[in-house]
Short mmCIF file of C-alpha atoms and ligand atoms in Angstrom, two decimals:
data_model
loop_
_atom_site.label_atom_id
_atom_site.label_comp_id
_atom_site.label_asym_id
_atom_site.label_seq_id
_atom_site.Cartn_x
_atom_site.Cartn_y
_atom_site.Cartn_z
CA MET A 1 2.33 3.80 -17.09
CA ASP A 2 -0.39 1.13 -17.13
CA ALA A 3 -1.87 2.36 -13.82
CA ASP A 4 -1.08 4.46 -10.75
CA VAL A 5 -1.40 1.41 -8.48
CA ALA A 6 -1.24 -2.34 -9.09
CA VAL A 7 -2.81 -4.75 -6.62
CA ILE A 8 -1.16 -8.17 -6.82
CA GLY A 9 -3.54 -10.89 -5.62
CA VAL A 10 -7.22 -9.98 -5.83
CA GLY A 11 -8.33 -12.21 -2.96
CA THR A 12 -9.71 -10.98 0.35
CA MET A 13 -7.53 -7.92 0.98
CA GLY A 14 -6.78 -7.26 -2.68
CA SER A 15 -10.46 -7.04 -3.68
CA MET A 16 -11.21 -4.63 -0.83
CA ALA A 17 -8.17 -2.46 -1.57
CA THR A 18 -9.06 -2.37 -5.28
CA TRP A 19 -12.60 -1.27 -4.34
CA GLN A 20 -11.34 1.41 -1.96
CA LEU A 21 -8.80 2.75 -4.48
CA ALA A 22 -11.31 2.81 -7.35
CA LYS A 23 -13.81 4.62 -5.11
CA ARG A 24 -11.24 7.42 -4.70
CA GLY A 25 -10.71 7.67 -8.44
CA VAL A 26 -7.19 6.18 -8.33
CA SER A 27 -6.32 4.28 -11.52
CA VAL A 28 -5.86 0.70 -10.32
CA LEU A 29 -4.93 -2.55 -12.04
CA GLY A 30 -5.47 -5.85 -10.23
CA PHE A 31 -3.66 -9.11 -11.02
CA GLU A 32 -5.20 -12.41 -9.94
CA LYS A 33 -3.58 -15.77 -10.58
CA TYR A 34 -6.92 -17.64 -10.48
CA GLY A 35 -10.53 -16.45 -10.77
CA ILE A 36 -12.05 -13.88 -8.39
CA GLY A 37 -13.38 -15.51 -5.20
CA ASN A 38 -11.29 -18.67 -5.80
CA ASP A 39 -10.87 -21.10 -2.93
CA ARG A 40 -7.14 -21.86 -3.37
CA SER A 41 -6.01 -20.06 -0.23
CA ALA A 42 -8.00 -18.07 2.34
CA VAL A 43 -11.36 -17.50 0.64
CA GLY A 44 -14.04 -20.21 0.66
CA GLY A 45 -15.97 -22.44 2.98
CA GLU A 46 -19.27 -20.55 3.03
CA SER A 47 -18.77 -18.34 6.11
CA ARG A 48 -16.25 -16.32 8.11
CA LEU A 49 -16.82 -15.15 11.66
CA PHE A 50 -17.19 -11.48 12.45
CA ARG A 51 -16.47 -10.57 16.10
CA THR A 52 -15.97 -7.24 17.86
CA ALA A 53 -15.22 -8.27 21.48
CA TYR A 54 -11.85 -9.26 20.18
CA MET A 55 -9.86 -12.08 21.76
CA GLU A 56 -6.78 -11.22 19.69
CA GLY A 57 -6.42 -7.82 21.40
CA LYS A 58 -8.42 -4.68 22.08
CA GLU A 59 -6.32 -2.65 19.60
CA TYR A 60 -8.43 -4.22 16.85
CA VAL A 61 -11.79 -2.95 18.14
CA PRO A 62 -11.78 0.47 16.38
CA LEU A 63 -10.70 -1.26 13.15
CA LEU A 64 -13.52 -3.77 13.47
CA GLN A 65 -16.12 -1.11 14.23
CA ASP A 66 -15.13 0.73 11.06
CA SER A 67 -14.97 -2.51 9.14
CA GLN A 68 -18.56 -3.22 10.15
CA ARG A 69 -19.59 0.16 8.72
CA LEU A 70 -17.71 -0.58 5.49
CA TRP A 71 -19.29 -4.03 5.14
CA LYS A 72 -22.68 -2.30 5.39
CA GLU A 73 -21.59 0.33 2.83
CA LEU A 74 -20.60 -2.42 0.39
CA GLU A 75 -23.94 -4.16 0.98
CA TYR A 76 -25.86 -0.92 0.53
CA GLY A 77 -24.05 -0.03 -2.70
CA THR A 78 -24.56 -3.46 -4.27
CA GLY A 79 -27.74 -4.93 -2.79
CA LYS A 80 -25.84 -8.05 -1.64
CA SER A 81 -26.18 -9.57 1.82
CA LEU A 82 -22.62 -10.06 3.11
CA LEU A 83 -22.67 -9.65 6.90
CA THR A 84 -25.37 -11.08 9.17
CA LEU A 85 -25.13 -9.98 12.79
CA ASN A 86 -26.76 -12.84 14.70
CA GLY A 87 -24.45 -12.48 17.73
CA GLY A 88 -21.36 -14.37 18.79
CA LEU A 89 -20.51 -16.54 21.80
CA MET A 90 -16.98 -16.62 23.18
CA ILE A 91 -16.89 -19.63 25.48
CA GLY A 92 -14.18 -20.68 27.92
CA ASP A 93 -12.49 -20.29 31.28
CA PRO A 94 -12.56 -16.56 32.18
CA ASP A 95 -9.00 -16.80 33.53
CA THR A 96 -7.47 -17.66 30.17
CA GLN A 97 -5.67 -14.93 28.20
CA VAL A 98 -8.10 -15.02 25.27
CA MET A 99 -11.15 -14.64 27.51
CA ARG A 100 -9.41 -11.82 29.39
CA ASN A 101 -8.78 -10.13 26.03
CA VAL A 102 -12.49 -10.45 25.22
CA GLN A 103 -13.36 -8.77 28.54
CA ASN A 104 -10.72 -6.06 28.03
CA SER A 105 -12.10 -5.24 24.57
CA ILE A 106 -15.60 -4.99 26.04
CA GLU A 107 -14.61 -2.85 29.03
CA PHE A 108 -12.32 -0.49 27.14
CA PHE A 109 -14.81 0.22 24.35
CA ASP A 110 -18.03 -0.32 26.30
CA LEU A 111 -19.23 -2.97 23.84
CA ASP A 112 -22.77 -4.33 23.85
CA HIS A 113 -22.61 -7.78 25.46
CA GLU A 114 -23.95 -10.24 28.06
CA VAL A 115 -22.02 -12.63 30.31
CA LEU A 116 -23.82 -15.94 30.85
CA GLN A 117 -23.05 -18.89 33.05
CA GLY A 118 -24.62 -21.92 34.71
CA LYS A 119 -28.36 -22.50 34.29
CA GLU A 120 -28.96 -19.21 32.48
CA ALA A 121 -26.32 -20.06 29.85
CA HIS A 122 -27.89 -23.49 29.40
CA ARG A 123 -31.38 -22.02 29.13
CA ARG A 124 -30.34 -19.50 26.45
CA PHE A 125 -27.94 -21.65 24.44
CA PRO A 126 -28.55 -25.32 25.26
CA GLN A 127 -26.64 -26.42 22.15
CA HIS A 128 -23.32 -25.83 23.99
CA ARG A 129 -22.24 -28.03 26.91
CA LEU A 130 -20.67 -25.78 29.53
CA PHE A 131 -18.24 -27.17 32.11
CA ALA A 132 -17.74 -25.98 35.69
CA GLY A 133 -16.08 -22.58 35.81
CA GLU A 134 -16.67 -21.76 32.12
CA ILE A 135 -18.59 -18.72 30.95
CA MET A 136 -20.19 -17.52 27.72
CA VAL A 137 -19.73 -13.94 26.58
CA LEU A 138 -22.38 -12.93 24.07
CA ASP A 139 -20.94 -10.31 21.70
CA LYS A 140 -23.93 -8.47 20.21
CA ASN A 141 -21.87 -7.08 17.33
CA ALA A 142 -20.86 -10.44 15.92
CA GLY A 143 -22.10 -12.72 13.20
CA PHE A 144 -21.05 -14.25 9.91
CA LEU A 145 -19.77 -13.05 6.55
CA ARG A 146 -20.18 -14.74 3.16
CA PRO A 147 -16.56 -14.91 1.92
CA GLU A 148 -16.94 -15.90 -1.75
CA LEU A 149 -19.74 -13.37 -2.29
CA ALA A 150 -17.85 -10.65 -0.40
CA VAL A 151 -14.77 -10.94 -2.61
CA THR A 152 -16.68 -11.14 -5.91
CA THR A 153 -18.89 -8.22 -4.83
CA ALA A 154 -15.94 -5.97 -3.90
CA ALA A 155 -14.13 -6.80 -7.16
CA THR A 156 -17.25 -6.21 -9.27
CA GLN A 157 -17.88 -2.92 -7.51
CA ALA A 158 -14.26 -1.89 -8.07
CA GLU A 159 -14.62 -2.61 -11.79
CA LYS A 160 -17.84 -0.59 -11.93
CA LEU A 161 -15.90 2.30 -10.41
CA GLY A 162 -13.20 2.06 -13.08
CA ALA A 163 -10.66 -0.52 -11.85
CA SER A 164 -9.26 -3.11 -14.27
CA ILE A 165 -8.70 -6.64 -12.99
CA LEU A 166 -6.73 -9.24 -14.94
CA ARG A 167 -7.90 -12.75 -14.09
CA TYR A 168 -5.84 -15.91 -14.56
CA THR A 169 -2.76 -13.71 -14.72
CA GLU A 170 0.11 -14.72 -12.47
CA VAL A 171 2.63 -12.08 -11.44
CA LYS A 172 6.08 -13.64 -11.64
CA ASP A 173 8.28 -10.77 -10.54
CA ILE A 174 8.26 -7.11 -9.48
CA GLN A 175 11.17 -4.71 -9.98
CA PRO A 176 10.80 -1.44 -8.05
CA ASP A 177 12.92 1.63 -8.74
CA GLN A 178 12.68 5.22 -7.62
CA TRP A 179 10.09 6.14 -10.29
CA GLY A 180 7.75 3.16 -10.11
CA VAL A 181 7.53 -0.61 -10.41
CA SER A 182 7.89 -2.99 -13.36
CA ILE A 183 5.71 -6.08 -13.18
CA SER A 184 6.30 -9.29 -15.14
CA THR A 185 3.38 -11.68 -15.53
CA ASP A 186 3.07 -15.01 -17.30
CA LYS A 187 1.73 -13.00 -20.27
CA ARG A 188 3.50 -9.62 -20.58
CA LYS A 189 5.20 -6.76 -18.69
CA TYR A 190 3.47 -3.80 -17.03
CA ARG A 191 4.65 -0.54 -15.55
CA VAL A 192 2.88 1.13 -12.59
CA GLY A 193 3.54 3.83 -10.00
CA LYS A 194 3.07 1.72 -6.85
CA VAL A 195 2.35 -1.87 -5.92
CA LEU A 196 0.30 -3.42 -3.14
CA VAL A 197 1.21 -7.06 -2.45
CA THR A 198 -1.84 -8.98 -1.20
CA THR A 199 -0.92 -12.49 -2.26
CA GLY A 200 -1.58 -14.05 1.17
CA PRO A 201 0.60 -17.15 1.66
CA TRP A 202 2.50 -16.35 -1.55
CA SER A 203 3.60 -12.88 -0.41
CA VAL A 204 7.16 -13.93 0.37
CA THR A 205 7.64 -14.60 -3.36
CA PHE A 206 7.79 -10.82 -3.80
CA LEU A 207 9.21 -9.89 -0.39
CA PRO A 208 11.71 -12.67 0.37
CA GLY A 209 13.10 -10.66 3.29
CA LEU A 210 9.97 -11.70 5.21
CA SER A 211 10.31 -15.41 4.52
CA HIS A 212 11.44 -16.20 8.09
CA HIS A 213 8.40 -14.43 9.53
CA LEU A 214 5.54 -15.05 7.11
CA LYS A 215 4.56 -18.72 6.93
CA ALA A 216 1.71 -20.50 5.18
CA ARG A 217 -0.48 -22.66 7.40
CA ARG A 218 -3.15 -25.19 6.45
CA LEU A 219 -6.64 -24.99 7.99
CA VAL A 220 -9.39 -27.61 7.75
CA LEU A 221 -13.05 -26.61 7.90
CA THR A 222 -15.69 -29.21 8.83
CA TRP A 223 -19.49 -29.39 8.87
CA PHE A 224 -21.82 -31.68 10.83
CA SER A 225 -25.42 -32.88 10.61
CA ALA A 226 -27.67 -32.06 13.57
CA LYS A 227 -30.15 -34.17 15.50
CA ASP A 228 -32.59 -31.23 15.14
CA ILE A 229 -31.37 -28.65 12.63
CA THR A 230 -33.87 -26.02 13.80
CA LYS A 231 -31.74 -25.55 16.95
CA PHE A 232 -28.93 -24.35 14.70
CA TYR A 233 -30.75 -21.74 12.65
CA PRO A 234 -29.05 -18.31 12.75
CA LYS A 235 -31.72 -16.88 15.06
CA ASN A 236 -31.10 -19.63 17.65
CA PHE A 237 -27.39 -20.27 17.27
CA PRO A 238 -24.87 -17.40 17.29
CA ILE A 239 -21.45 -17.89 15.78
CA PHE A 240 -19.05 -19.17 18.42
CA ALA A 241 -15.42 -19.61 19.42
CA ARG A 242 -14.78 -22.20 22.08
CA MET A 243 -11.43 -22.65 23.79
CA ARG A 244 -10.89 -25.92 25.63
CA LYS A 245 -7.87 -28.17 26.15
CA GLY A 246 -6.22 -28.82 22.78
CA PHE A 247 -9.09 -27.30 20.81
CA ARG A 248 -10.14 -23.99 19.44
CA LEU A 249 -13.53 -24.94 18.10
CA THR A 250 -15.15 -22.23 15.99
CA GLY A 251 -18.39 -22.37 14.10
CA ALA A 252 -21.42 -20.83 12.52
CA PRO A 253 -25.14 -21.61 12.30
CA THR A 254 -26.57 -23.65 9.46
CA LEU A 255 -26.69 -21.60 6.28
CA ASP A 256 -28.14 -24.26 3.98
CA GLY A 257 -30.62 -25.74 6.47
CA THR A 258 -28.84 -29.11 6.59
CA MET A 259 -25.32 -28.73 8.05
CA VAL A 260 -23.62 -26.82 10.87
CA LYS A 261 -20.04 -25.64 10.60
CA ALA A 262 -17.74 -26.49 13.53
CA SER A 263 -13.99 -26.64 12.96
CA ASN A 264 -10.85 -27.02 15.02
CA THR A 265 -8.58 -24.08 14.15
CA LYS A 266 -5.96 -24.62 16.86
CA ASN A 267 -2.30 -24.87 15.73
CA PRO A 268 -2.78 -25.09 11.97
CA GLU A 269 -0.15 -27.14 10.18
CA LEU A 270 2.85 -25.37 8.64
CA ILE A 271 3.20 -25.62 4.84
CA GLU A 272 6.63 -25.31 3.23
CA ASP A 273 5.34 -24.44 -0.24
CA PRO A 274 1.88 -22.85 -0.62
CA GLY A 275 1.79 -24.20 -4.18
CA GLN A 276 1.76 -27.71 -2.68
CA LEU A 277 -1.18 -27.34 -0.26
CA ASN A 278 -2.45 -30.81 0.57
CA ARG A 279 -6.21 -30.55 0.18
CA ASP A 280 -6.87 -34.10 1.39
CA VAL A 281 -8.26 -34.34 4.90
CA LYS A 282 -6.68 -36.99 7.10
CA VAL A 283 -8.87 -39.46 8.98
CA GLU A 284 -7.17 -38.37 12.19
CA GLU A 285 -8.21 -34.74 11.59
CA LEU A 286 -11.85 -35.78 11.10
CA ARG A 287 -11.81 -38.01 14.17
CA GLU A 288 -10.28 -35.32 16.40
CA VAL A 289 -12.75 -32.59 15.51
CA GLY A 290 -15.58 -35.13 15.82
CA GLU A 291 -14.47 -35.90 19.41
CA ALA A 292 -14.48 -32.20 20.27
CA VAL A 293 -17.97 -31.79 18.80
CA LYS A 294 -19.24 -34.85 20.69
CA GLU A 295 -17.99 -33.39 23.96
CA LEU A 296 -18.97 -29.74 23.42
CA ILE A 297 -22.03 -29.66 21.10
CA PRO A 298 -23.88 -32.90 21.82
CA ASP A 299 -26.85 -32.05 19.55
CA LEU A 300 -24.62 -32.47 16.51
CA ILE A 301 -23.91 -35.90 15.01
CA PRO A 302 -20.16 -36.09 15.60
CA GLU A 303 -18.88 -37.34 12.25
CA PRO A 304 -18.10 -34.58 9.75
CA VAL A 305 -20.28 -34.73 6.63
CA ARG A 306 -18.24 -32.15 4.74
CA ALA A 307 -14.61 -31.04 5.01
CA SER A 308 -12.41 -28.72 3.00
CA VAL A 309 -8.90 -27.30 3.23
CA TYR A 310 -7.63 -23.73 2.93
CA MET A 311 -4.56 -21.78 4.01
CA ASP A 312 -3.55 -18.39 5.35
CA ALA A 313 -0.27 -16.56 5.96
CA TYR A 314 0.77 -16.43 9.63
CA THR A 315 3.28 -14.26 11.49
CA PRO A 316 5.02 -15.26 14.76
CA ASP A 317 2.81 -12.92 16.84
CA ASP A 318 -0.38 -13.50 14.79
CA HIS A 319 -0.61 -9.80 13.91
CA SER A 320 -0.48 -8.99 10.21
CA VAL A 321 2.08 -6.92 8.29
CA VAL A 322 0.54 -3.82 6.72
CA GLY A 323 2.74 -1.02 5.40
CA TYR A 324 5.91 -0.24 3.53
CA LEU A 325 8.93 -2.42 4.15
CA PRO A 326 12.14 -0.60 4.93
CA GLY A 327 14.93 -1.71 2.67
CA THR A 328 12.58 -2.05 -0.29
CA SER A 329 11.45 0.76 -2.57
CA GLU A 330 8.90 3.15 -1.13
CA ASN A 331 6.72 2.13 -4.05
CA VAL A 332 5.95 -1.35 -2.71
CA MET A 333 3.67 -2.03 0.23
CA ILE A 334 2.32 -5.22 1.75
CA ALA A 335 -0.88 -6.31 3.48
CA SER A 336 -0.51 -9.94 4.47
CA GLY A 337 0.00 -12.32 7.40
CA PHE A 338 -3.55 -12.11 8.71
CA SER A 339 -2.93 -15.28 10.72
CA GLY A 340 -6.36 -16.88 10.46
CA HIS A 341 -8.38 -13.85 11.58
CA GLY A 342 -8.24 -11.24 8.80
CA PHE A 343 -11.47 -11.65 6.88
CA LYS A 344 -13.68 -9.60 9.18
CA MET A 345 -11.36 -6.58 8.92
CA ALA A 346 -10.76 -6.80 5.16
CA PRO A 347 -12.69 -3.64 4.17
CA VAL A 348 -10.85 -1.48 6.70
CA ILE A 349 -7.52 -2.97 5.63
CA GLY A 350 -8.46 -2.03 2.05
CA LYS A 351 -9.13 1.50 3.26
CA ILE A 352 -5.85 1.67 5.18
CA ALA A 353 -3.94 0.39 2.14
CA ALA A 354 -5.65 3.04 -0.01
CA ASP A 355 -4.70 5.72 2.57
CA LEU A 356 -1.06 4.63 2.56
CA LEU A 357 -0.85 4.32 -1.22
CA GLU A 358 -2.58 7.62 -1.88
CA ASN A 359 -1.27 9.83 0.95
CA GLY A 360 1.56 7.88 2.58
CA LYS A 361 -0.28 7.91 5.94
CA THR A 362 -3.46 6.74 7.65
CA SER A 363 -5.37 7.98 10.69
CA TYR A 364 -5.89 4.39 11.93
CA ASP A 365 -3.65 3.07 14.68
CA ILE A 366 -1.88 0.13 13.02
CA GLU A 367 1.29 0.03 15.07
CA HIS A 368 0.69 -3.63 15.94
CA MET A 369 0.75 -4.43 12.19
CA ASP A 370 3.94 -2.51 11.43
CA PRO A 371 6.27 -4.63 9.25
CA ASN A 372 9.20 -2.79 10.89
CA ARG A 373 8.87 -5.03 13.95
CA TYR A 374 10.53 -7.80 11.95
CA VAL A 375 13.15 -5.63 10.36
CA GLU A 376 16.09 -6.32 12.66
CA ASN A 377 15.66 -9.99 11.76
CA LEU A 378 15.34 -9.50 8.01
CA THR A 379 17.75 -11.66 6.05
C1 LIG B 1 -10.10 -21.88 6.88
C2 LIG B 1 -10.00 -20.45 7.30
C3 LIG B 1 -10.94 -19.93 8.18
C4 LIG B 1 -10.86 -18.59 8.56
N1 LIG B 1 -11.82 -18.08 9.39
C5 LIG B 1 -11.84 -16.75 9.61
C6 LIG B 1 -12.91 -16.17 10.31
O1 LIG B 1 -13.86 -16.86 10.73
N2 LIG B 1 -12.91 -14.82 10.49
C7 LIG B 1 -11.91 -14.03 10.02
O2 LIG B 1 -11.96 -12.82 10.20
N3 LIG B 1 -10.86 -14.56 9.34
C8 LIG B 1 -10.82 -15.89 9.12
N4 LIG B 1 -9.81 -16.45 8.41
C9 LIG B 1 -8.72 -15.59 7.95
C10 LIG B 1 -9.02 -14.86 6.68
O3 LIG B 1 -9.82 -15.64 5.80
C11 LIG B 1 -7.68 -14.49 6.04
O4 LIG B 1 -6.87 -13.84 7.01
C12 LIG B 1 -7.84 -13.58 4.85
O5 LIG B 1 -8.83 -14.10 3.99
C13 LIG B 1 -6.49 -13.45 4.13
O6 LIG B 1 -6.66 -12.65 3.00
P1 LIG B 1 -5.46 -12.39 1.98
O7 LIG B 1 -5.95 -11.36 1.05
O8 LIG B 1 -4.20 -12.17 2.75
O9 LIG B 1 -5.25 -13.77 1.21
P2 LIG B 1 -6.16 -14.45 0.10
O10 LIG B 1 -7.60 -14.11 0.30
O11 LIG B 1 -5.78 -15.88 0.08
O12 LIG B 1 -5.73 -13.76 -1.26
C14 LIG B 1 -4.51 -14.01 -1.89
C15 LIG B 1 -4.78 -13.94 -3.39
O13 LIG B 1 -3.54 -13.77 -4.09
C16 LIG B 1 -3.61 -14.53 -5.29
N5 LIG B 1 -2.25 -14.73 -5.76
C17 LIG B 1 -1.27 -15.43 -5.14
N6 LIG B 1 -0.11 -15.35 -5.84
C18 LIG B 1 -0.36 -14.59 -6.93
C19 LIG B 1 0.44 -14.13 -8.02
N7 LIG B 1 1.73 -14.47 -8.13
N8 LIG B 1 -0.13 -13.36 -8.99
C20 LIG B 1 -1.43 -12.99 -8.89
N9 LIG B 1 -2.24 -13.41 -7.86
C21 LIG B 1 -1.72 -14.19 -6.89
C22 LIG B 1 -4.33 -15.81 -4.85
O14 LIG B 1 -4.85 -16.53 -5.94
C23 LIG B 1 -5.41 -15.23 -3.93
O15 LIG B 1 -6.59 -14.92 -4.66
C24 LIG B 1 -9.83 -17.78 8.05
C25 LIG B 1 -8.88 -18.31 7.18
C26 LIG B 1 -8.97 -19.63 6.78
C27 LIG B 1 -7.97 -20.17 5.83
#
């Protein structure tokens, strides 16, 4: 045996799982096709939003609260600044499903928040143009994460705790049997007890039964100059998610003192082959997000000054797949399909994966992430 557990894909979830496993003293071997913290799929672009008043469903709130604690633990153990809680604004029509989900999360878990509208909203956050009937919900336990630093920090910490991580090593195939799993890479073969597949958009390579349900999608991030950048410093400008017409505009304060991130993440484009991600940004994409910014954040200059392209794995219901897949060996589990909103919960997903790999069970409620929900449709 080369290790008790192999983690295939040391990106967001893989780095956190490797850290969590190494912390428990499990012998763990990570395989990463590129370098750690690479920007080929879902890591990159300077910031990721952390929110607790969750618009994707209140079932995530306990996971996010624990994730917040784990982000702080990783910071404390390494001296790195990964999560800045400068607040978060959810902006939109209160009668929409996403804004109702935000309210449900708040009410059910008694989350620290404020609801702002009209003149008071304008006084507090004049950067956002609010339309009649819209409200702002200020989530006090929200802010931004530093994605590249988070992944490299978790991987480095895992290595300090005894994990081995093979960089620039592509896993080509896994062959599970009742005693363990054989792994073939572009270099040599390995033998381990169990495997965790965290290859994001590439996960169907190893679990083809999920190929009808797990799809890669392309997301474009954009940054804008400001008329007065001081209005967009973290202390003045919480992270935000703004739902309006065809847009889901999300963004973060300026982190370099020159540019503000504001991106349209509605309906990301489907990609047939994640290996063929088109990293060019179309003029139309730049124009569209610029129009949204012009309408909604008038203090920004509405032509993007920076743009970059990433991808994530999406499921039909936008909930991930975390667990063992029936029909495959009990030695292979998956954590993928985070559908554009997984970064904030990565440490707790790492902990859940470690629970399942070590003990076969977890105390977290992850029913909504159960891969079994797709089983009747497996081909
Ligand atoms: C543009 C964008 C913005 C986002 N914004 C937010 C946000 O604000 N807040 C939030 O919470 N979430 C956000 N998300 C979602 C979040 O970033 C993802 O859900 C999460 O990072 C997915 O992690 P992952 O581990 O599944 O995939 P990844 O982090 O992509 O990791 C997959 C890894 O597997 C490796 N790999 C692939 N194939 C192989 C192989 N054969 N052998 C070895 N290694 C392999 C890859 O190189 C990669 O390192 C965003 C996503 C994107 C793309």
